[in-house]
Amino acid sequence: MLFVPSSGNSNQEAKDAYDEKLTKTEILVKTEENSKLANLYIESDFQKVYYTYFPSLQNQDKNQNQEEEDDIYERSKIKTFLKKKEVKKSEFYGDLICNHFDDWNERKLFASILITESRGKAGAVSEKGATGPWQVMPFWKKVLKIPGSLHNPEVNLKYAKKVLKIHTEEANGELWGHKGGLYRYSGKSKIYAKKISKLMNEIEKV
C-alpha cells in the first residue's frame, strides 16, 4: 500500500493510517509539485502513482515481466523435451541448461547435444574417453583448467560450452557448415550437425 505524504504529514501519521487499513483514504497533497496526485486512491491507483513519478520505468517493467514469462515457457519446453527423449533427471538438466544460457537457441543447442551425447548420464565414458553428460575429452582439463570433475554435470557443461566456442572460432565462426564447430566437437562426424539441427527443430514443436 502506497502513501504519498503531504508537506504536513509525518511518518507517524502515515503509519497510523496504514495500521488502520484505510484502503480508500485520499491523501491530499498540498504542495504544488504533488497536486496532480491529490485525489488518487492509495491502493487501487498504486501503479498510476508509481508511473507518474517514474514514467521511464513503465516499459522497463513490462519488458522484465515479458522476459520472466518467456523464461518460464522456454524452461518448460526444454524439460518436456528432455523427458520425452528419456534424459535422466530431465528437470535438473533443464534448469541447468537454462541457468547457463539466456538465449533460446543456445538452450536448444545444448539440450540437443546432451540428448545426442549421453541422455544425461553423468558417469558416461566413451571408448575414446569422452566423459560426462556432454562427452568432453579429458585433455581439455589441462587446457581450460576449470575446477571440478568432468562427471559433475555443471562442470561438464562449462567445458562443453568453451570447447564448442573454441571449435567454432577455429572454423571461422561457422557452427553448422562443413567442418564447422559441431563437426569438430563431435570428433569429425559428418552427420552430427544434422542430428543436432533435427532435435532443435523438434524442441520448437513441443
C-alpha atoms as a PDB file:
ATOM      1  CA  MET A   1       0.000   0.000   0.000  1.00  0.00           C
ATOM      2  CA  LEU A   2       1.426   3.353  -1.013  1.00  0.00           C
ATOM      3  CA  PHE A   3       1.033   6.589   0.981  1.00  0.00           C
ATOM      4  CA  VAL A   4       2.030   9.921  -0.547  1.00  0.00           C
ATOM      5  CA  PRO A   5       2.615  12.245   2.416  1.00  0.00           C
ATOM      6  CA  SER A   6       1.685  15.906   2.180  1.00  0.00           C
ATOM      7  CA  SER A   7       4.036  18.574   3.390  1.00  0.00           C
ATOM      8  CA  GLY A   8       2.328  18.463   6.792  1.00  0.00           C
ATOM      9  CA  ASN A   9       2.097  14.695   7.214  1.00  0.00           C
ATOM     10  CA  SER A  10       4.566  12.949   9.488  1.00  0.00           C
ATOM     11  CA  ASN A  11       5.838   9.405   9.221  1.00  0.00           C
ATOM     12  CA  GLN A  12       3.774   8.557  12.294  1.00  0.00           C
ATOM     13  CA  GLU A  13       0.582   9.787  10.636  1.00  0.00           C
ATOM     14  CA  ALA A  14       1.310   7.634   7.602  1.00  0.00           C
ATOM     15  CA  LYS A  15       1.976   4.644   9.843  1.00  0.00           C
ATOM     16  CA  ASP A  16      -1.263   5.221  11.754  1.00  0.00           C
ATOM     17  CA  ALA A  17      -3.205   5.326   8.507  1.00  0.00           C
ATOM     18  CA  TYR A  18      -1.563   2.084   7.440  1.00  0.00           C
ATOM     19  CA  ASP A  19      -2.334   0.361  10.740  1.00  0.00           C
ATOM     20  CA  GLU A  20      -5.984   1.350  10.469  1.00  0.00           C
ATOM     21  CA  LYS A  21      -6.050  -0.174   6.961  1.00  0.00           C
ATOM     22  CA  LEU A  22      -7.752   2.804   5.359  1.00  0.00           C
ATOM     23  CA  THR A  23      -7.660   1.312   1.886  1.00  0.00           C
ATOM     24  CA  LYS A  24      -9.630   4.120   0.227  1.00  0.00           C
ATOM     25  CA  THR A  25      -8.389   7.124   2.144  1.00  0.00           C
ATOM     26  CA  GLU A  26      -7.443  10.019  -0.103  1.00  0.00           C
ATOM     27  CA  ILE A  27      -4.143  11.735   0.577  1.00  0.00           C
ATOM     28  CA  LEU A  28      -4.479  15.426  -0.112  1.00  0.00           C
ATOM     29  CA  VAL A  29      -1.185  16.679  -1.374  1.00  0.00           C
ATOM     30  CA  LYS A  30      -0.858  20.361  -0.623  1.00  0.00           C
ATOM     31  CA  THR A  31       2.351  21.228  -2.377  1.00  0.00           C
ATOM     32  CA  GLU A  32       2.192  22.444  -5.976  1.00  0.00           C
ATOM     33  CA  GLU A  33       4.654  19.738  -7.055  1.00  0.00           C
ATOM     34  CA  ASN A  34       2.380  16.937  -5.856  1.00  0.00           C
ATOM     35  CA  SER A  35      -1.006  18.454  -6.645  1.00  0.00           C
ATOM     36  CA  LYS A  36      -1.661  16.110  -9.558  1.00  0.00           C
ATOM     37  CA  LEU A  37      -1.727  13.186  -7.116  1.00  0.00           C
ATOM     38  CA  ALA A  38      -4.211  14.788  -4.752  1.00  0.00           C
ATOM     39  CA  ASN A  39      -7.243  12.616  -5.462  1.00  0.00           C
ATOM     40  CA  LEU A  40      -5.648   9.268  -6.237  1.00  0.00           C
ATOM     41  CA  TYR A  41      -6.838   6.366  -4.147  1.00  0.00           C
ATOM     42  CA  ILE A  42      -3.903   4.866  -2.326  1.00  0.00           C
ATOM     43  CA  GLU A  43      -4.388   1.182  -3.012  1.00  0.00           C
ATOM     44  CA  SER A  44      -6.243   0.963  -6.302  1.00  0.00           C
ATOM     45  CA  ASP A  45      -4.036   3.535  -8.037  1.00  0.00           C
ATOM     46  CA  PHE A  46      -0.608   2.385  -6.861  1.00  0.00           C
ATOM     47  CA  GLN A  47       0.760   1.865 -10.360  1.00  0.00           C
ATOM     48  CA  LYS A  48      -0.653   5.181 -11.554  1.00  0.00           C
ATOM     49  CA  VAL A  49       1.199   6.973  -8.760  1.00  0.00           C
ATOM     50  CA  TYR A  50       4.361   4.967  -9.370  1.00  0.00           C
ATOM     51  CA  TYR A  51       4.484   5.578 -13.097  1.00  0.00           C
ATOM     52  CA  THR A  52       3.556   9.257 -12.706  1.00  0.00           C
ATOM     53  CA  TYR A  53       6.832   9.756 -10.903  1.00  0.00           C
ATOM     54  CA  PHE A  54       8.814   7.154 -12.857  1.00  0.00           C
ATOM     55  CA  PRO A  55       7.350   7.033 -16.394  1.00  0.00           C
ATOM     56  CA  SER A  56      10.560   5.653 -17.875  1.00  0.00           C
ATOM     57  CA  LEU A  57      10.221   2.538 -15.732  1.00  0.00           C
ATOM     58  CA  GLN A  58       6.856   1.503 -17.139  1.00  0.00           C
ATOM     59  CA  ASN A  59       8.239  -0.063 -20.320  1.00  0.00           C
ATOM     60  CA  GLN A  60      11.161  -1.458 -18.363  1.00  0.00           C
ATOM     61  CA  ASP A  61       8.783  -3.274 -16.007  1.00  0.00           C
ATOM     62  CA  LYS A  62       6.736  -4.578 -18.927  1.00  0.00           C
ATOM     63  CA  ASN A  63       9.876  -5.900 -20.606  1.00  0.00           C
ATOM     64  CA  GLN A  64      11.021  -7.561 -17.400  1.00  0.00           C
ATOM     65  CA  ASN A  65       7.659  -9.269 -16.951  1.00  0.00           C
ATOM     66  CA  GLN A  66       7.777 -10.492 -20.549  1.00  0.00           C
ATOM     67  CA  GLU A  67      11.300 -11.857 -20.075  1.00  0.00           C
ATOM     68  CA  GLU A  68      10.196 -13.750 -16.976  1.00  0.00           C
ATOM     69  CA  GLU A  69       7.225 -15.240 -18.831  1.00  0.00           C
ATOM     70  CA  ASP A  70       9.451 -16.234 -21.760  1.00  0.00           C
ATOM     71  CA  ASP A  71      11.945 -17.886 -19.413  1.00  0.00           C
ATOM     72  CA  ILE A  72       9.238 -19.971 -17.722  1.00  0.00           C
ATOM     73  CA  TYR A  73       7.863 -21.010 -21.118  1.00  0.00           C
ATOM     74  CA  GLU A  74      11.274 -21.963 -22.517  1.00  0.00           C
ATOM     75  CA  ARG A  75      12.251 -23.930 -19.407  1.00  0.00           C
ATOM     76  CA  SER A  76       9.025 -25.874 -19.660  1.00  0.00           C
ATOM     77  CA  LYS A  77       9.656 -26.763 -23.313  1.00  0.00           C
ATOM     78  CA  ILE A  78      13.242 -27.851 -22.650  1.00  0.00           C
ATOM     79  CA  LYS A  79      12.271 -30.014 -19.667  1.00  0.00           C
ATOM     80  CA  THR A  80       9.347 -31.573 -21.514  1.00  0.00           C
ATOM     81  CA  PHE A  81      11.543 -32.443 -24.483  1.00  0.00           C
ATOM     82  CA  LEU A  82      14.338 -33.881 -22.341  1.00  0.00           C
ATOM     83  CA  LYS A  83      11.810 -36.065 -20.546  1.00  0.00           C
ATOM     84  CA  LYS A  84      10.316 -37.156 -23.870  1.00  0.00           C
ATOM     85  CA  LYS A  85      13.800 -38.206 -25.011  1.00  0.00           C
ATOM     86  CA  GLU A  86      14.298 -40.184 -21.775  1.00  0.00           C
ATOM     87  CA  VAL A  87      17.036 -37.973 -20.391  1.00  0.00           C
ATOM     88  CA  LYS A  88      17.837 -38.867 -16.800  1.00  0.00           C
ATOM     89  CA  LYS A  89      16.964 -36.072 -14.361  1.00  0.00           C
ATOM     90  CA  SER A  90      15.267 -34.048 -17.089  1.00  0.00           C
ATOM     91  CA  GLU A  91      14.084 -31.381 -14.627  1.00  0.00           C
ATOM     92  CA  PHE A  92      17.598 -30.939 -13.260  1.00  0.00           C
ATOM     93  CA  TYR A  93      19.211 -30.719 -16.694  1.00  0.00           C
ATOM     94  CA  GLY A  94      16.511 -28.379 -17.962  1.00  0.00           C
ATOM     95  CA  ASP A  95      17.238 -25.909 -15.184  1.00  0.00           C
ATOM     96  CA  LEU A  96      20.998 -26.375 -15.511  1.00  0.00           C
ATOM     97  CA  ILE A  97      20.937 -25.514 -19.208  1.00  0.00           C
ATOM     98  CA  CYS A  98      18.572 -22.567 -18.798  1.00  0.00           C
ATOM     99  CA  ASN A  99      20.580 -21.175 -15.891  1.00  0.00           C
ATOM    100  CA  HIS A 100      23.735 -21.187 -18.038  1.00  0.00           C
ATOM    101  CA  PHE A 101      22.168 -19.739 -21.182  1.00  0.00           C
ATOM    102  CA  ASP A 102      19.720 -16.879 -21.658  1.00  0.00           C
ATOM    103  CA  ASP A 103      19.487 -17.264 -25.423  1.00  0.00           C
ATOM    104  CA  TRP A 104      16.766 -19.624 -26.646  1.00  0.00           C
ATOM    105  CA  ASN A 105      18.860 -21.042 -29.487  1.00  0.00           C
ATOM    106  CA  GLU A 106      21.726 -21.835 -27.127  1.00  0.00           C
ATOM    107  CA  ARG A 107      19.330 -23.550 -24.752  1.00  0.00           C
ATOM    108  CA  LYS A 108      18.017 -25.708 -27.585  1.00  0.00           C
ATOM    109  CA  LEU A 109      21.542 -26.372 -28.840  1.00  0.00           C
ATOM    110  CA  PHE A 110      22.976 -27.684 -25.591  1.00  0.00           C
ATOM    111  CA  ALA A 111      19.825 -29.639 -24.771  1.00  0.00           C
ATOM    112  CA  SER A 112      20.161 -31.334 -28.169  1.00  0.00           C
ATOM    113  CA  ILE A 113      23.864 -32.057 -27.637  1.00  0.00           C
ATOM    114  CA  LEU A 114      23.046 -33.580 -24.236  1.00  0.00           C
ATOM    115  CA  ILE A 115      20.478 -35.908 -25.799  1.00  0.00           C
ATOM    116  CA  THR A 116      22.851 -36.947 -28.563  1.00  0.00           C
ATOM    117  CA  GLU A 117      25.880 -37.500 -26.345  1.00  0.00           C
ATOM    118  CA  SER A 118      24.606 -39.233 -23.208  1.00  0.00           C
ATOM    119  CA  ARG A 119      20.947 -38.558 -22.394  1.00  0.00           C
ATOM    120  CA  GLY A 120      22.100 -37.110 -19.103  1.00  0.00           C
ATOM    121  CA  LYS A 121      24.353 -39.911 -17.890  1.00  0.00           C
ATOM    122  CA  ALA A 122      26.901 -38.157 -15.690  1.00  0.00           C
ATOM    123  CA  GLY A 123      29.055 -41.279 -15.454  1.00  0.00           C
ATOM    124  CA  ALA A 124      29.200 -41.875 -19.206  1.00  0.00           C
ATOM    125  CA  VAL A 125      32.627 -42.561 -20.734  1.00  0.00           C
ATOM    126  CA  SER A 126      33.041 -43.343 -24.442  1.00  0.00           C
ATOM    127  CA  GLU A 127      35.536 -45.777 -25.969  1.00  0.00           C
ATOM    128  CA  LYS A 128      37.753 -42.806 -26.802  1.00  0.00           C
ATOM    129  CA  GLY A 129      37.498 -41.427 -23.279  1.00  0.00           C
ATOM    130  CA  ALA A 130      34.943 -38.655 -23.765  1.00  0.00           C
ATOM    131  CA  THR A 131      33.454 -38.075 -20.337  1.00  0.00           C
ATOM    132  CA  GLY A 132      30.242 -36.923 -18.699  1.00  0.00           C
ATOM    133  CA  PRO A 133      26.867 -35.638 -19.902  1.00  0.00           C
ATOM    134  CA  TRP A 134      28.223 -33.591 -22.833  1.00  0.00           C
ATOM    135  CA  GLN A 135      31.089 -36.028 -23.535  1.00  0.00           C
ATOM    136  CA  VAL A 136      34.124 -33.808 -23.077  1.00  0.00           C
ATOM    137  CA  MET A 137      37.575 -35.232 -23.824  1.00  0.00           C
ATOM    138  CA  PRO A 138      39.766 -35.258 -20.670  1.00  0.00           C
ATOM    139  CA  PHE A 139      42.695 -33.430 -22.299  1.00  0.00           C
ATOM    140  CA  TRP A 140      40.581 -30.270 -22.184  1.00  0.00           C
ATOM    141  CA  LYS A 141      41.061 -30.193 -18.423  1.00  0.00           C
ATOM    142  CA  LYS A 142      44.748 -29.410 -18.949  1.00  0.00           C
ATOM    143  CA  VAL A 143      43.870 -26.725 -21.496  1.00  0.00           C
ATOM    144  CA  LEU A 144      40.978 -24.939 -19.804  1.00  0.00           C
ATOM    145  CA  LYS A 145      41.698 -25.820 -16.167  1.00  0.00           C
ATOM    146  CA  ILE A 146      38.128 -25.415 -14.940  1.00  0.00           C
ATOM    147  CA  PRO A 147      37.967 -26.796 -11.382  1.00  0.00           C
ATOM    148  CA  GLY A 148      35.923 -29.916 -10.754  1.00  0.00           C
ATOM    149  CA  SER A 149      35.236 -33.343 -12.192  1.00  0.00           C
ATOM    150  CA  LEU A 150      34.014 -33.911 -15.736  1.00  0.00           C
ATOM    151  CA  HIS A 151      31.418 -36.218 -14.197  1.00  0.00           C
ATOM    152  CA  ASN A 152      29.884 -33.199 -12.470  1.00  0.00           C
ATOM    153  CA  PRO A 153      27.098 -32.011 -14.839  1.00  0.00           C
ATOM    154  CA  GLU A 154      27.638 -28.310 -14.158  1.00  0.00           C
ATOM    155  CA  VAL A 155      31.402 -28.547 -14.637  1.00  0.00           C
ATOM    156  CA  ASN A 156      30.909 -30.660 -17.750  1.00  0.00           C
ATOM    157  CA  LEU A 157      28.561 -28.080 -19.251  1.00  0.00           C
ATOM    158  CA  LYS A 158      31.083 -25.299 -18.610  1.00  0.00           C
ATOM    159  CA  TYR A 159      33.690 -27.302 -20.518  1.00  0.00           C
ATOM    160  CA  ALA A 160      31.275 -28.155 -23.325  1.00  0.00           C
ATOM    161  CA  LYS A 161      30.371 -24.502 -23.761  1.00  0.00           C
ATOM    162  CA  LYS A 162      34.010 -23.405 -24.004  1.00  0.00           C
ATOM    163  CA  VAL A 163      35.072 -26.330 -26.188  1.00  0.00           C
ATOM    164  CA  LEU A 164      32.308 -25.690 -28.717  1.00  0.00           C
ATOM    165  CA  LYS A 165      33.181 -21.992 -28.759  1.00  0.00           C
ATOM    166  CA  ILE A 166      36.844 -22.806 -29.476  1.00  0.00           C
ATOM    167  CA  HIS A 167      35.927 -25.225 -32.264  1.00  0.00           C
ATOM    168  CA  THR A 168      33.554 -22.689 -33.803  1.00  0.00           C
ATOM    169  CA  GLU A 169      36.235 -19.995 -33.749  1.00  0.00           C
ATOM    170  CA  GLU A 170      38.638 -22.444 -35.419  1.00  0.00           C
ATOM    171  CA  ALA A 171      36.003 -22.867 -38.131  1.00  0.00           C
ATOM    172  CA  ASN A 172      35.937 -19.097 -38.738  1.00  0.00           C
ATOM    173  CA  GLY A 173      32.744 -18.662 -36.739  1.00  0.00           C
ATOM    174  CA  GLU A 174      30.819 -21.353 -38.597  1.00  0.00           C
ATOM    175  CA  LEU A 175      28.816 -23.604 -36.275  1.00  0.00           C
ATOM    176  CA  TRP A 176      26.817 -25.656 -38.762  1.00  0.00           C
ATOM    177  CA  GLY A 177      28.717 -25.832 -42.017  1.00  0.00           C
ATOM    178  CA  HIS A 178      31.037 -28.491 -43.392  1.00  0.00           C
ATOM    179  CA  LYS A 179      33.824 -28.851 -40.840  1.00  0.00           C
ATOM    180  CA  GLY A 180      32.109 -26.273 -38.611  1.00  0.00           C
ATOM    181  CA  GLY A 181      32.125 -26.108 -34.830  1.00  0.00           C
ATOM    182  CA  LEU A 182      29.733 -29.020 -34.322  1.00  0.00           C
ATOM    183  CA  TYR A 183      31.669 -31.168 -36.785  1.00  0.00           C
ATOM    184  CA  ARG A 184      34.827 -30.614 -34.749  1.00  0.00           C
ATOM    185  CA  TYR A 185      33.064 -31.039 -31.407  1.00  0.00           C
ATOM    186  CA  SER A 186      31.708 -34.430 -32.447  1.00  0.00           C
ATOM    187  CA  GLY A 187      35.084 -35.814 -33.446  1.00  0.00           C
ATOM    188  CA  LYS A 188      34.517 -35.092 -37.138  1.00  0.00           C
ATOM    189  CA  SER A 189      31.157 -36.767 -37.655  1.00  0.00           C
ATOM    190  CA  LYS A 190      29.583 -35.719 -40.961  1.00  0.00           C
ATOM    191  CA  ILE A 191      26.021 -36.292 -39.726  1.00  0.00           C
ATOM    192  CA  TYR A 192      26.345 -34.822 -36.228  1.00  0.00           C
ATOM    193  CA  ALA A 193      25.251 -31.285 -37.122  1.00  0.00           C
ATOM    194  CA  LYS A 194      22.169 -32.634 -38.910  1.00  0.00           C
ATOM    195  CA  LYS A 195      21.208 -34.632 -35.812  1.00  0.00           C
ATOM    196  CA  ILE A 196      21.515 -31.559 -33.619  1.00  0.00           C
ATOM    197  CA  SER A 197      19.545 -29.413 -36.058  1.00  0.00           C
ATOM    198  CA  LYS A 198      16.766 -32.015 -36.220  1.00  0.00           C
ATOM    199  CA  LEU A 199      16.488 -32.157 -32.431  1.00  0.00           C
ATOM    200  CA  MET A 200      16.414 -28.371 -32.143  1.00  0.00           C
ATOM    201  CA  ASN A 201      13.548 -28.243 -34.627  1.00  0.00           C
ATOM    202  CA  GLU A 202      11.705 -30.880 -32.604  1.00  0.00           C
ATOM    203  CA  ILE A 203      12.013 -28.770 -29.454  1.00  0.00           C
ATOM    204  CA  GLU A 204      10.183 -25.947 -31.225  1.00  0.00           C
ATOM    205  CA  LYS A 205       7.223 -28.266 -31.784  1.00  0.00           C
ATOM    206  CA  VAL A 206       6.864 -29.328 -28.135  1.00  0.00           C
END
